Amino acid sequence: MQLLTVGGARGKAKTRRSKRFLQSREPKLTEGQKSSMIIRGGNSSETVSQALKDVYALKKPNAVLYKRKNMVRPFDDSTALEFFSKKSDCSLFLFGSHNKKRPNNLIFGRMFDFHVLDMFELGIERFVSLRDVKTDTCPEGTKPLLVFAGELFETDREHQRLRNLLTDFFCGPRVSAVRLAGLEHVLHFTALEGKIYMRSYKVLLKKSGCRTPRIQLQDMGPSFDFVMRRNHMASDDLYKTAHRQPRGVKPKKKKNISHDAFGTRLGRLHMQKQDLDKLQTRKMKGLRKRRGEQTAETAAAAAKAPRTDE
């Protein structure tokens, strides 16, 4: 879809439908679900084509698959990717290509303001497709559980940025709560000896004899063995700008409210000093004062009072 032109001014709408379309593209305080575009390069192998289809199957329905070949070189010129991003309103992309120098190549990337923010080039050394694993798959649109294992994801700056990008790419829809039966899909990433292993599992809930079921992971596919190649990372200033939140989204700080290590909400109340003698308690028959009965304070006051002779 392209923006309508009215009277030579780009971006102005003359119908209600086009006006609603332009309003849907405007910046919002609360960001919606991110979409991904999956693009095949001018030269691609059977492995790359099938890998793109499998990733598209995991990302549906929040993904757009470009079936035609596109002569694009993201690291040399990203103009075409930025055009596709603005056309399909996608902030994430996966580009697949194949050549003699870099065989079976996948590029994961994301956009900020319709410009490339960062991207990582991963080479496929081993690939097991969804069609090669004869097991049941998860329903379309299932939110996966992401697991990252390996010291490099904690210490190395490039792997840390790659982990952030993969989380952004595969996280799925944002939800406030997840039920146990809803955990059906697990994506496991392992960084070891310069390689990244991606595995996809289906969660099976088995009987355990108690209330909590026994968890069993079943290989579902696809599976990848990646090797790190080139990367393009945004500068620290641009990366910080991309993560900046508007004022309307930031939660307001509430006074005298804190949380402990377990997430329990603690509050502090400031009250004036109370006189407990005037405190109104529950009226009971046993607490009523009888006639002729004096309290200790009344008796002491009567004893100290001076006697007067009439």
mmCIF file of C-alpha atoms in Angstrom, residues 11-264:
data_model
loop_
_atom_site.group_PDB
_atom_site.id
_atom_site.type_symbol
_atom_site.label_atom_id
_atom_site.label_comp_id
_atom_site.label_asym_id
_atom_site.label_seq_id
_atom_site.Cartn_x
_atom_site.Cartn_y
_atom_site.Cartn_z
ATOM 1 C CA GLY A 11 0.192 11.840 2.927
ATOM 2 C CA LYS A 12 -3.113 13.735 2.739
ATOM 3 C CA ALA A 13 -6.277 11.656 2.468
ATOM 4 C CA LYS A 14 -9.513 12.613 0.778
ATOM 5 C CA THR A 15 -11.640 9.605 1.801
ATOM 6 C CA ARG A 16 -12.541 8.189 5.201
ATOM 7 C CA ARG A 17 -10.948 4.856 4.386
ATOM 8 C CA SER A 18 -7.614 6.422 3.487
ATOM 9 C CA LYS A 19 -7.843 8.628 6.581
ATOM 10 C CA ARG A 20 -8.259 5.568 8.808
ATOM 11 C CA PHE A 21 -5.310 3.969 7.053
ATOM 12 C CA LEU A 22 -3.085 6.962 7.725
ATOM 13 C CA GLN A 23 -4.202 7.090 11.352
ATOM 14 C CA SER A 24 -3.241 3.434 11.801
ATOM 15 C CA ARG A 25 0.295 4.278 10.614
ATOM 16 C CA GLU A 26 0.719 7.209 13.008
ATOM 17 C CA PRO A 27 2.958 6.834 16.095
ATOM 18 C CA LYS A 28 1.168 5.529 19.188
ATOM 19 C CA LEU A 29 1.916 5.687 22.897
ATOM 20 C CA THR A 30 1.423 1.940 23.286
ATOM 21 C CA GLU A 31 3.173 -0.009 20.559
ATOM 22 C CA GLY A 32 1.154 -2.748 18.891
ATOM 23 C CA GLN A 33 2.244 -6.191 17.789
ATOM 24 C CA LYS A 34 5.373 -6.038 15.617
ATOM 25 C CA SER A 35 5.197 -7.619 12.190
ATOM 26 C CA SER A 36 8.036 -9.289 10.297
ATOM 27 C CA MET A 37 8.807 -9.405 6.604
ATOM 28 C CA ILE A 38 10.572 -12.484 5.244
ATOM 29 C CA ILE A 39 12.409 -11.813 2.001
ATOM 30 C CA ARG A 40 14.250 -14.126 -0.375
ATOM 31 C CA GLY A 41 17.292 -12.748 -2.168
ATOM 32 C CA GLY A 42 18.156 -12.938 -5.841
ATOM 33 C CA ASN A 43 20.242 -16.079 -5.344
ATOM 34 C CA SER A 44 18.983 -18.643 -2.852
ATOM 35 C CA SER A 45 19.316 -22.363 -2.301
ATOM 36 C CA GLU A 46 16.704 -24.964 -1.415
ATOM 37 C CA THR A 47 17.925 -24.882 2.205
ATOM 38 C CA VAL A 48 17.432 -21.116 2.474
ATOM 39 C CA SER A 49 14.000 -21.203 0.820
ATOM 40 C CA GLN A 50 12.743 -23.932 3.141
ATOM 41 C CA ALA A 51 14.258 -22.184 6.190
ATOM 42 C CA LEU A 52 12.382 -18.989 5.333
ATOM 43 C CA LYS A 53 9.114 -20.934 4.977
ATOM 44 C CA ASP A 54 9.626 -22.636 8.352
ATOM 45 C CA VAL A 55 10.346 -19.366 10.138
ATOM 46 C CA TYR A 56 7.272 -17.883 8.466
ATOM 47 C CA ALA A 57 5.219 -20.801 9.833
ATOM 48 C CA LEU A 58 6.440 -19.964 13.352
ATOM 49 C CA LYS A 59 5.710 -16.251 12.923
ATOM 50 C CA LYS A 60 2.235 -16.434 11.376
ATOM 51 C CA PRO A 61 -0.026 -14.470 11.395
ATOM 52 C CA ASN A 62 2.295 -11.545 12.254
ATOM 53 C CA ALA A 63 4.545 -11.953 9.223
ATOM 54 C CA VAL A 64 4.641 -11.194 5.501
ATOM 55 C CA LEU A 65 6.353 -13.634 3.110
ATOM 56 C CA TYR A 66 7.781 -12.205 -0.129
ATOM 57 C CA LYS A 67 7.708 -15.090 -2.604
ATOM 58 C CA ARG A 68 9.506 -13.348 -5.448
ATOM 59 C CA LYS A 69 13.254 -12.955 -5.606
ATOM 60 C CA ASN A 70 14.636 -9.533 -4.711
ATOM 61 C CA MET A 71 18.104 -8.342 -5.701
ATOM 62 C CA VAL A 72 18.965 -6.786 -2.339
ATOM 63 C CA ARG A 73 22.303 -6.530 -0.521
ATOM 64 C CA PRO A 74 21.438 -5.304 2.985
ATOM 65 C CA PHE A 75 25.013 -4.590 4.117
ATOM 66 C CA ASP A 76 25.801 -2.591 0.972
ATOM 67 C CA ASP A 77 22.513 -0.750 0.422
ATOM 68 C CA SER A 78 19.512 -0.998 2.726
ATOM 69 C CA THR A 79 17.271 1.356 0.726
ATOM 70 C CA ALA A 80 15.169 -1.493 -0.663
ATOM 71 C CA LEU A 81 14.607 -2.977 2.801
ATOM 72 C CA GLU A 82 13.531 0.403 4.136
ATOM 73 C CA PHE A 83 11.088 0.751 1.244
ATOM 74 C CA PHE A 84 9.604 -2.700 1.929
ATOM 75 C CA SER A 85 9.378 -1.862 5.631
ATOM 76 C CA LYS A 86 7.399 1.297 4.979
ATOM 77 C CA LYS A 87 5.207 -0.414 2.393
ATOM 78 C CA SER A 88 4.229 -3.397 4.576
ATOM 79 C CA ASP A 89 4.504 -1.571 7.940
ATOM 80 C CA CYS A 90 6.987 -4.117 9.343
ATOM 81 C CA SER A 91 9.737 -3.306 11.840
ATOM 82 C CA LEU A 92 11.454 -6.742 11.746
ATOM 83 C CA PHE A 93 12.911 -8.576 8.772
ATOM 84 C CA LEU A 94 14.585 -11.846 7.803
ATOM 85 C CA PHE A 95 16.560 -11.952 4.570
ATOM 86 C CA GLY A 96 17.854 -15.160 2.995
ATOM 87 C CA SER A 97 20.514 -15.487 0.319
ATOM 88 C CA HIS A 98 23.101 -17.934 -1.013
ATOM 89 C CA ASN A 99 26.395 -17.453 -2.829
ATOM 90 C CA LYS A 100 29.800 -19.078 -3.094
ATOM 91 C CA LYS A 101 31.437 -16.789 -0.546
ATOM 92 C CA ARG A 102 28.619 -16.959 2.027
ATOM 93 C CA PRO A 103 26.503 -20.062 1.441
ATOM 94 C CA ASN A 104 23.100 -20.540 3.104
ATOM 95 C CA ASN A 105 22.924 -17.074 4.607
ATOM 96 C CA LEU A 106 20.223 -15.626 6.891
ATOM 97 C CA ILE A 107 20.149 -12.001 8.065
ATOM 98 C CA PHE A 108 18.016 -11.084 11.082
ATOM 99 C CA GLY A 109 17.372 -7.356 11.499
ATOM 100 C CA ARG A 110 15.007 -4.680 12.771
ATOM 101 C CA MET A 111 14.039 -1.129 11.911
ATOM 102 C CA PHE A 112 13.702 2.109 13.798
ATOM 103 C CA ASP A 113 11.719 4.897 12.139
ATOM 104 C CA PHE A 114 11.857 2.832 8.896
ATOM 105 C CA HIS A 115 15.664 2.765 8.942
ATOM 106 C CA VAL A 116 17.889 -0.205 9.695
ATOM 107 C CA LEU A 117 18.793 -0.237 13.385
ATOM 108 C CA ASP A 118 20.877 -3.411 13.599
ATOM 109 C CA MET A 119 21.205 -6.723 11.769
ATOM 110 C CA PHE A 120 23.165 -9.943 12.163
ATOM 111 C CA GLU A 121 24.284 -12.351 9.471
ATOM 112 C CA LEU A 122 24.119 -16.043 10.410
ATOM 113 C CA GLY A 123 25.298 -18.933 8.261
ATOM 114 C CA ILE A 124 23.375 -22.210 8.253
ATOM 115 C CA GLU A 125 25.652 -25.203 8.830
ATOM 116 C CA ARG A 126 22.924 -27.730 9.696
ATOM 117 C CA PHE A 127 19.187 -27.487 9.137
ATOM 118 C CA VAL A 128 16.269 -29.802 9.983
ATOM 119 C CA SER A 129 12.977 -28.684 8.481
ATOM 120 C CA LEU A 130 9.471 -28.919 9.869
ATOM 121 C CA ARG A 131 8.545 -31.400 7.158
ATOM 122 C CA ASP A 132 11.435 -33.696 8.156
ATOM 123 C CA VAL A 133 10.098 -34.105 11.709
ATOM 124 C CA LYS A 134 6.997 -36.292 11.665
ATOM 125 C CA THR A 135 5.324 -34.891 14.805
ATOM 126 C CA ASP A 136 2.422 -32.602 15.575
ATOM 127 C CA THR A 137 3.117 -28.880 15.501
ATOM 128 C CA CYS A 138 1.779 -26.093 17.674
ATOM 129 C CA PRO A 139 -1.285 -24.064 16.621
ATOM 130 C CA GLU A 140 -0.758 -20.925 14.594
ATOM 131 C CA GLY A 141 -0.008 -17.820 16.664
ATOM 132 C CA THR A 142 1.252 -19.716 19.736
ATOM 133 C CA LYS A 143 3.453 -17.547 21.961
ATOM 134 C CA PRO A 144 6.811 -19.333 22.427
ATOM 135 C CA LEU A 145 8.856 -19.599 25.591
ATOM 136 C CA LEU A 146 12.375 -18.297 24.845
ATOM 137 C CA VAL A 147 15.402 -19.828 26.586
ATOM 138 C CA PHE A 148 18.976 -18.527 26.111
ATOM 139 C CA ALA A 149 21.855 -20.669 27.364
ATOM 140 C CA GLY A 150 25.551 -19.901 27.183
ATOM 141 C CA GLU A 151 28.004 -17.550 28.838
ATOM 142 C CA LEU A 152 28.474 -15.514 25.659
ATOM 143 C CA PHE A 153 24.912 -14.193 25.889
ATOM 144 C CA GLU A 154 25.903 -12.602 29.219
ATOM 145 C CA THR A 155 29.454 -11.403 28.581
ATOM 146 C CA ASP A 156 29.949 -10.678 24.866
ATOM 147 C CA ARG A 157 28.472 -7.407 23.556
ATOM 148 C CA GLU A 158 27.602 -8.782 20.097
ATOM 149 C CA HIS A 159 25.858 -11.836 21.544
ATOM 150 C CA GLN A 160 23.962 -9.641 23.990
ATOM 151 C CA ARG A 161 22.650 -7.500 21.133
ATOM 152 C CA LEU A 162 21.836 -10.648 19.127
ATOM 153 C CA ARG A 163 19.888 -12.053 22.079
ATOM 154 C CA ASN A 164 17.907 -8.813 22.268
ATOM 155 C CA LEU A 165 17.175 -8.984 18.539
ATOM 156 C CA LEU A 166 16.078 -12.646 18.648
ATOM 157 C CA THR A 167 13.843 -11.878 21.629
ATOM 158 C CA ASP A 168 12.263 -9.033 19.698
ATOM 159 C CA PHE A 169 11.835 -11.253 16.636
ATOM 160 C CA PHE A 170 10.319 -14.382 18.248
ATOM 161 C CA CYS A 171 8.642 -13.003 21.411
ATOM 162 C CA GLY A 172 5.120 -13.079 19.966
ATOM 163 C CA PRO A 173 2.162 -11.110 21.335
ATOM 164 C CA ARG A 174 2.464 -9.395 24.707
ATOM 165 C CA VAL A 175 0.158 -10.844 27.355
ATOM 166 C CA SER A 176 -0.476 -10.004 31.004
ATOM 167 C CA ALA A 177 -0.703 -13.614 32.223
ATOM 168 C CA VAL A 178 0.010 -17.112 30.886
ATOM 169 C CA ARG A 179 -1.760 -20.274 31.971
ATOM 170 C CA LEU A 180 0.122 -23.555 32.296
ATOM 171 C CA ALA A 181 -1.719 -25.217 29.419
ATOM 172 C CA GLY A 182 -0.785 -22.260 27.196
ATOM 173 C CA LEU A 183 2.939 -23.087 27.343
ATOM 174 C CA GLU A 184 3.043 -25.260 24.230
ATOM 175 C CA HIS A 185 6.147 -24.076 22.369
ATOM 176 C CA VAL A 186 9.770 -23.607 23.494
ATOM 177 C CA LEU A 187 12.570 -21.982 21.456
ATOM 178 C CA HIS A 188 15.993 -22.767 22.888
ATOM 179 C CA PHE A 189 19.133 -20.845 21.832
ATOM 180 C CA THR A 190 22.589 -22.034 22.892
ATOM 181 C CA ALA A 191 25.836 -20.107 22.287
ATOM 182 C CA LEU A 192 28.848 -22.430 22.408
ATOM 183 C CA GLU A 193 32.292 -22.315 20.772
ATOM 184 C CA GLY A 194 31.414 -19.576 18.314
ATOM 185 C CA LYS A 195 28.196 -21.249 17.132
ATOM 186 C CA ILE A 196 24.529 -20.697 17.927
ATOM 187 C CA TYR A 197 22.200 -23.669 18.161
ATOM 188 C CA MET A 198 18.481 -23.029 17.739
ATOM 189 C CA ARG A 199 16.062 -25.798 18.728
ATOM 190 C CA SER A 200 12.270 -25.851 18.682
ATOM 191 C CA TYR A 201 10.304 -28.080 21.063
ATOM 192 C CA LYS A 202 6.674 -28.830 21.726
ATOM 193 C CA VAL A 203 5.674 -29.024 25.401
ATOM 194 C CA LEU A 204 3.803 -32.157 26.433
ATOM 195 C CA LEU A 205 1.984 -32.312 29.776
ATOM 196 C CA LYS A 206 2.082 -35.873 31.127
ATOM 197 C CA LYS A 207 0.423 -37.402 34.165
ATOM 198 C CA SER A 208 2.613 -37.284 37.265
ATOM 199 C CA GLY A 209 0.319 -38.618 39.990
ATOM 200 C CA CYS A 210 -0.028 -35.184 41.588
ATOM 201 C CA ARG A 211 -1.586 -31.852 40.757
ATOM 202 C CA THR A 212 1.444 -30.531 38.840
ATOM 203 C CA PRO A 213 1.915 -32.364 35.510
ATOM 204 C CA ARG A 214 5.214 -33.793 34.311
ATOM 205 C CA ILE A 215 6.800 -31.722 31.542
ATOM 206 C CA GLN A 216 8.241 -33.464 28.488
ATOM 207 C CA LEU A 217 9.839 -31.733 25.481
ATOM 208 C CA GLN A 218 9.323 -33.183 22.024
ATOM 209 C CA ASP A 219 11.456 -32.081 19.072
ATOM 210 C CA MET A 220 9.180 -30.231 16.680
ATOM 211 C CA GLY A 221 11.493 -28.423 14.276
ATOM 212 C CA PRO A 222 12.897 -26.411 12.705
ATOM 213 C CA SER A 223 16.437 -26.833 14.064
ATOM 214 C CA PHE A 224 19.424 -24.695 13.066
ATOM 215 C CA ASP A 225 23.161 -24.722 13.655
ATOM 216 C CA PHE A 226 24.301 -21.148 12.990
ATOM 217 C CA VAL A 227 27.732 -19.604 12.694
ATOM 218 C CA MET A 228 28.223 -15.874 13.269
ATOM 219 C CA ARG A 229 29.291 -13.821 10.257
ATOM 220 C CA ARG A 230 28.909 -10.085 9.656
ATOM 221 C CA ASN A 231 26.877 -7.703 11.776
ATOM 222 C CA HIS A 232 25.752 -4.096 11.771
ATOM 223 C CA MET A 233 24.980 -2.667 15.198
ATOM 224 C CA ALA A 234 23.581 0.767 15.936
ATOM 225 C CA SER A 235 25.615 3.253 17.941
ATOM 226 C CA ASP A 236 24.952 3.562 21.658
ATOM 227 C CA ASP A 237 23.227 6.940 21.205
ATOM 228 C CA LEU A 238 20.910 5.670 18.464
ATOM 229 C CA TYR A 239 20.205 2.473 20.405
ATOM 230 C CA LYS A 240 19.305 4.549 23.464
ATOM 231 C CA THR A 241 17.047 6.781 21.376
ATOM 232 C CA ALA A 242 15.242 3.740 19.947
ATOM 233 C CA HIS A 243 14.462 2.537 23.490
ATOM 234 C CA ARG A 244 13.231 5.890 24.734
ATOM 235 C CA GLN A 245 9.669 5.835 26.067
ATOM 236 C CA PRO A 246 7.225 8.738 25.843
ATOM 237 C CA ARG A 247 6.061 10.422 29.019
ATOM 238 C CA GLY A 248 2.549 9.049 28.737
ATOM 239 C CA VAL A 249 3.805 5.441 28.931
ATOM 240 C CA LYS A 250 6.125 5.762 31.927
ATOM 241 C CA PRO A 251 4.338 4.771 35.145
ATOM 242 C CA LYS A 252 4.033 7.531 37.714
ATOM 243 C CA LYS A 253 6.026 6.984 40.863
ATOM 244 C CA LYS A 254 3.808 6.570 43.915
ATOM 245 C CA LYS A 255 4.990 7.850 47.255
ATOM 246 C CA ASN A 256 5.470 5.600 50.284
ATOM 247 C CA ILE A 257 5.059 2.402 48.226
ATOM 248 C CA SER A 258 7.853 -0.120 47.765
ATOM 249 C CA HIS A 259 8.321 -3.782 46.844
ATOM 250 C CA ASP A 260 10.486 -6.381 48.499
ATOM 251 C CA ALA A 261 12.608 -9.059 46.807
ATOM 252 C CA PHE A 262 9.592 -11.349 46.411
ATOM 253 C CA GLY A 263 7.432 -8.714 44.716
ATOM 254 C CA THR A 264 5.212 -8.065 47.735
#
